[in-house]
Amino acid sequence: MIRRLLVLITVCVAFMSFLAMPKALQAETAIPTPIAKNEYLRGTFELNRHLDGFEKPLLSRGEFVLSPQHGLIWKTTFPFPGVTVFAEGRIFTIDQNGNRNAMAKGTETRQFVTMISSVLSGNWDPLESQFDIIKKNLETTVWNVTLSPHSNSFVGNQIELITAQGNAFVQEVVITKPSSDHDVITFDGQTIEPVPLPSEFNDLFTNGTAE
């Protein structure tokens, strides 16, 4: 099951300890500060998946929304449109007709969602029971974090290493797997905005249609 989730979106890296998610507002600090419950984070992403046997990485792009109250929306716009919603204890996809397809639910799914949202937001505390965490400040406004899964971690046999780097926001996440495969995810255009969520995103958590 975990392998299927990692193929969907391997940011692993990113859900539900949303109440403690970082805010990334102050560029002068090397550690993101918490995002309030009445705010949400949004931005764009580019995922380069490096697979053994492929000369070039598989590229996808899109946008995401991370909400302490609701969860994570991962909306791919290139090369094929698609929406994956990470809510507390469940993960599902939404097609262009609004059909919802459950991907996973339960305890492991909740841990996976916690991991994804924590890595995306730069909130490492919820991951301490599953990972060895090394934090470094490369410059005054640049930080680097390395996460090595414990042997008994729920992703211990799927992920070898996660590294994240950023300043006020998480800018890059690299996920290395036991094979030679690895994913590089870069983020851009991130902003913290007040609730309510735009209807195009809020509806996806309930009964909306992916646009």
JSON list of N, CA and C in Angstrom, two decimals, residues 73-105:
[
{"chain": "A", "resi": 73, "resn": "ILE", "atom": "N", "xyz": [-4.02, 19.45, -0.78]},
{"chain": "A", "resi": 73, "resn": "ILE", "atom": "CA", "xyz": [-4.48, 19.21, -2.15]},
{"chain": "A", "resi": 73, "resn": "ILE", "atom": "C", "xyz": [-3.25, 19.27, -3.05]},
{"chain": "A", "resi": 74, "resn": "TRP", "atom": "N", "xyz": [-3.03, 18.21, -3.82]},
{"chain": "A", "resi": 74, "resn": "TRP", "atom": "CA", "xyz": [-1.90, 18.11, -4.75]},
{"chain": "A", "resi": 74, "resn": "TRP", "atom": "C", "xyz": [-2.51, 18.04, -6.15]},
{"chain": "A", "resi": 75, "resn": "LYS", "atom": "N", "xyz": [-2.47, 19.15, -6.86]},
{"chain": "A", "resi": 75, "resn": "LYS", "atom": "CA", "xyz": [-3.15, 19.26, -8.15]},
{"chain": "A", "resi": 75, "resn": "LYS", "atom": "C", "xyz": [-2.12, 19.31, -9.28]},
{"chain": "A", "resi": 76, "resn": "THR", "atom": "N", "xyz": [-2.03, 18.23, -10.03]},
{"chain": "A", "resi": 76, "resn": "THR", "atom": "CA", "xyz": [-1.11, 18.15, -11.16]},
{"chain": "A", "resi": 76, "resn": "THR", "atom": "C", "xyz": [-1.77, 18.76, -12.40]},
{"chain": "A", "resi": 77, "resn": "THR", "atom": "N", "xyz": [-1.03, 19.62, -13.09]},
{"chain": "A", "resi": 77, "resn": "THR", "atom": "CA", "xyz": [-1.55, 20.24, -14.31]},
{"chain": "A", "resi": 77, "resn": "THR", "atom": "C", "xyz": [-0.78, 19.81, -15.56]},
{"chain": "A", "resi": 78, "resn": "PHE", "atom": "N", "xyz": [0.44, 19.24, -15.37]},
{"chain": "A", "resi": 78, "resn": "PHE", "atom": "CA", "xyz": [1.27, 18.79, -16.48]},
{"chain": "A", "resi": 78, "resn": "PHE", "atom": "C", "xyz": [2.02, 17.53, -16.05]},
{"chain": "A", "resi": 79, "resn": "PRO", "atom": "N", "xyz": [2.11, 16.51, -16.89]},
{"chain": "A", "resi": 79, "resn": "PRO", "atom": "CA", "xyz": [1.62, 16.44, -18.27]},
{"chain": "A", "resi": 79, "resn": "PRO", "atom": "C", "xyz": [0.15, 16.06, -18.38]},
{"chain": "A", "resi": 80, "resn": "PHE", "atom": "N", "xyz": [-0.42, 15.51, -17.27]},
{"chain": "A", "resi": 80, "resn": "PHE", "atom": "CA", "xyz": [-1.82, 15.12, -17.28]},
{"chain": "A", "resi": 80, "resn": "PHE", "atom": "C", "xyz": [-2.50, 15.72, -16.05]},
{"chain": "A", "resi": 81, "resn": "PRO", "atom": "N", "xyz": [-3.69, 16.28, -16.21]},
{"chain": "A", "resi": 81, "resn": "PRO", "atom": "CA", "xyz": [-4.38, 16.86, -15.05]},
{"chain": "A", "resi": 81, "resn": "PRO", "atom": "C", "xyz": [-4.83, 15.77, -14.08]},
{"chain": "A", "resi": 82, "resn": "GLY", "atom": "N", "xyz": [-4.76, 16.09, -12.82]},
{"chain": "A", "resi": 82, "resn": "GLY", "atom": "CA", "xyz": [-5.22, 15.15, -11.79]},
{"chain": "A", "resi": 82, "resn": "GLY", "atom": "C", "xyz": [-5.15, 15.79, -10.42]},
{"chain": "A", "resi": 83, "resn": "VAL", "atom": "N", "xyz": [-5.99, 15.34, -9.52]},
{"chain": "A", "resi": 83, "resn": "VAL", "atom": "CA", "xyz": [-6.04, 15.89, -8.16]},
{"chain": "A", "resi": 83, "resn": "VAL", "atom": "C", "xyz": [-5.98, 14.75, -7.16]},
{"chain": "A", "resi": 84, "resn": "THR", "atom": "N", "xyz": [-5.09, 14.88, -6.19]},
{"chain": "A", "resi": 84, "resn": "THR", "atom": "CA", "xyz": [-5.03, 13.95, -5.06]},
{"chain": "A", "resi": 84, "resn": "THR", "atom": "C", "xyz": [-5.26, 14.75, -3.79]},
{"chain": "A", "resi": 85, "resn": "VAL", "atom": "N", "xyz": [-6.16, 14.27, -2.94]},
{"chain": "A", "resi": 85, "resn": "VAL", "atom": "CA", "xyz": [-6.49, 14.95, -1.68]},
{"chain": "A", "resi": 85, "resn": "VAL", "atom": "C", "xyz": [-6.00, 14.10, -0.52]},
{"chain": "A", "resi": 86, "resn": "PHE", "atom": "N", "xyz": [-5.22, 14.73, 0.37]},
{"chain": "A", "resi": 86, "resn": "PHE", "atom": "CA", "xyz": [-4.71, 14.08, 1.57]},
{"chain": "A", "resi": 86, "resn": "PHE", "atom": "C", "xyz": [-5.44, 14.68, 2.76]},
{"chain": "A", "resi": 87, "resn": "ALA", "atom": "N", "xyz": [-6.36, 13.95, 3.32]},
{"chain": "A", "resi": 87, "resn": "ALA", "atom": "CA", "xyz": [-7.08, 14.40, 4.49]},
{"chain": "A", "resi": 87, "resn": "ALA", "atom": "C", "xyz": [-6.72, 13.50, 5.66]},
{"chain": "A", "resi": 88, "resn": "GLU", "atom": "N", "xyz": [-7.26, 13.79, 6.83]},
{"chain": "A", "resi": 88, "resn": "GLU", "atom": "CA", "xyz": [-6.87, 13.01, 8.01]},
{"chain": "A", "resi": 88, "resn": "GLU", "atom": "C", "xyz": [-7.34, 11.58, 7.87]},
{"chain": "A", "resi": 89, "resn": "GLY", "atom": "N", "xyz": [-6.38, 10.66, 7.80]},
{"chain": "A", "resi": 89, "resn": "GLY", "atom": "CA", "xyz": [-6.71, 9.25, 7.76]},
{"chain": "A", "resi": 89, "resn": "GLY", "atom": "C", "xyz": [-7.23, 8.73, 6.44]},
{"chain": "A", "resi": 90, "resn": "ARG", "atom": "N", "xyz": [-7.19, 9.53, 5.37]},
{"chain": "A", "resi": 90, "resn": "ARG", "atom": "CA", "xyz": [-7.67, 9.05, 4.09]},
{"chain": "A", "resi": 90, "resn": "ARG", "atom": "C", "xyz": [-7.02, 9.81, 2.95]},
{"chain": "A", "resi": 91, "resn": "ILE", "atom": "N", "xyz": [-6.88, 9.13, 1.83]},
{"chain": "A", "resi": 91, "resn": "ILE", "atom": "CA", "xyz": [-6.32, 9.71, 0.62]},
{"chain": "A", "resi": 91, "resn": "ILE", "atom": "C", "xyz": [-7.22, 9.30, -0.54]},
{"chain": "A", "resi": 92, "resn": "PHE", "atom": "N", "xyz": [-7.60, 10.27, -1.38]},
{"chain": "A", "resi": 92, "resn": "PHE", "atom": "CA", "xyz": [-8.43, 9.93, -2.52]},
{"chain": "A", "resi": 92, "resn": "PHE", "atom": "C", "xyz": [-8.08, 10.83, -3.70]},
{"chain": "A", "resi": 93, "resn": "THR", "atom": "N", "xyz": [-8.42, 10.36, -4.90]},
{"chain": "A", "resi": 93, "resn": "THR", "atom": "CA", "xyz": [-8.22, 11.13, -6.11]},
{"chain": "A", "resi": 93, "resn": "THR", "atom": "C", "xyz": [-9.58, 11.59, -6.63]},
{"chain": "A", "resi": 94, "resn": "ILE", "atom": "N", "xyz": [-9.55, 12.67, -7.44]},
{"chain": "A", "resi": 94, "resn": "ILE", "atom": "CA", "xyz": [-10.77, 13.22, -8.03]},
{"chain": "A", "resi": 94, "resn": "ILE", "atom": "C", "xyz": [-10.52, 13.40, -9.52]},
{"chain": "A", "resi": 95, "resn": "ASP", "atom": "N", "xyz": [-11.40, 12.83, -10.35]},
{"chain": "A", "resi": 95, "resn": "ASP", "atom": "CA", "xyz": [-11.23, 13.01, -11.78]},
{"chain": "A", "resi": 95, "resn": "ASP", "atom": "C", "xyz": [-11.99, 14.23, -12.28]},
{"chain": "A", "resi": 96, "resn": "GLN", "atom": "N", "xyz": [-11.93, 14.49, -13.58]},
{"chain": "A", "resi": 96, "resn": "GLN", "atom": "CA", "xyz": [-12.53, 15.69, -14.15]},
{"chain": "A", "resi": 96, "resn": "GLN", "atom": "C", "xyz": [-14.05, 15.71, -14.03]},
{"chain": "A", "resi": 97, "resn": "ASN", "atom": "N", "xyz": [-14.66, 14.55, -13.80]},
{"chain": "A", "resi": 97, "resn": "ASN", "atom": "CA", "xyz": [-16.11, 14.46, -13.65]},
{"chain": "A", "resi": 97, "resn": "ASN", "atom": "C", "xyz": [-16.55, 14.53, -12.19]},
{"chain": "A", "resi": 98, "resn": "GLY", "atom": "N", "xyz": [-15.59, 14.71, -11.31]},
{"chain": "A", "resi": 98, "resn": "GLY", "atom": "CA", "xyz": [-15.91, 14.78, -9.89]},
{"chain": "A", "resi": 98, "resn": "GLY", "atom": "C", "xyz": [-15.97, 13.44, -9.19]},
{"chain": "A", "resi": 99, "resn": "ASN", "atom": "N", "xyz": [-15.64, 12.37, -9.90]},
{"chain": "A", "resi": 99, "resn": "ASN", "atom": "CA", "xyz": [-15.65, 11.04, -9.29]},
{"chain": "A", "resi": 99, "resn": "ASN", "atom": "C", "xyz": [-14.49, 10.90, -8.32]},
{"chain": "A", "resi": 100, "resn": "ARG", "atom": "N", "xyz": [-14.78, 10.38, -7.14]},
{"chain": "A", "resi": 100, "resn": "ARG", "atom": "CA", "xyz": [-13.76, 10.23, -6.10]},
{"chain": "A", "resi": 100, "resn": "ARG", "atom": "C", "xyz": [-13.39, 8.76, -5.94]},
{"chain": "A", "resi": 101, "resn": "ASN", "atom": "N", "xyz": [-12.10, 8.53, -5.98]},
{"chain": "A", "resi": 101, "resn": "ASN", "atom": "CA", "xyz": [-11.59, 7.18, -5.87]},
{"chain": "A", "resi": 101, "resn": "ASN", "atom": "C", "xyz": [-10.69, 7.06, -4.65]},
{"chain": "A", "resi": 102, "resn": "ALA", "atom": "N", "xyz": [-11.12, 6.27, -3.67]},
{"chain": "A", "resi": 102, "resn": "ALA", "atom": "CA", "xyz": [-10.35, 6.10, -2.44]},
{"chain": "A", "resi": 102, "resn": "ALA", "atom": "C", "xyz": [-9.06, 5.36, -2.73]},
{"chain": "A", "resi": 103, "resn": "MET", "atom": "N", "xyz": [-7.96, 5.88, -2.23]},
{"chain": "A", "resi": 103, "resn": "MET", "atom": "CA", "xyz": [-6.65, 5.25, -2.40]},
{"chain": "A", "resi": 103, "resn": "MET", "atom": "C", "xyz": [-6.23, 4.48, -1.15]},
{"chain": "A", "resi": 104, "resn": "ALA", "atom": "N", "xyz": [-6.50, 5.06, 0.02]},
{"chain": "A", "resi": 104, "resn": "ALA", "atom": "CA", "xyz": [-6.07, 4.41, 1.26]},
{"chain": "A", "resi": 104, "resn": "ALA", "atom": "C", "xyz": [-6.74, 5.10, 2.44]},
{"chain": "A", "resi": 105, "resn": "LYS", "atom": "N", "xyz": [-6.80, 4.37, 3.55]},
{"chain": "A", "resi": 105, "resn": "LYS", "atom": "CA", "xyz": [-7.30, 4.93, 4.80]},
{"chain": "A", "resi": 105, "resn": "LYS", "atom": "C", "xyz": [-6.77, 4.09, 5.95]}
]
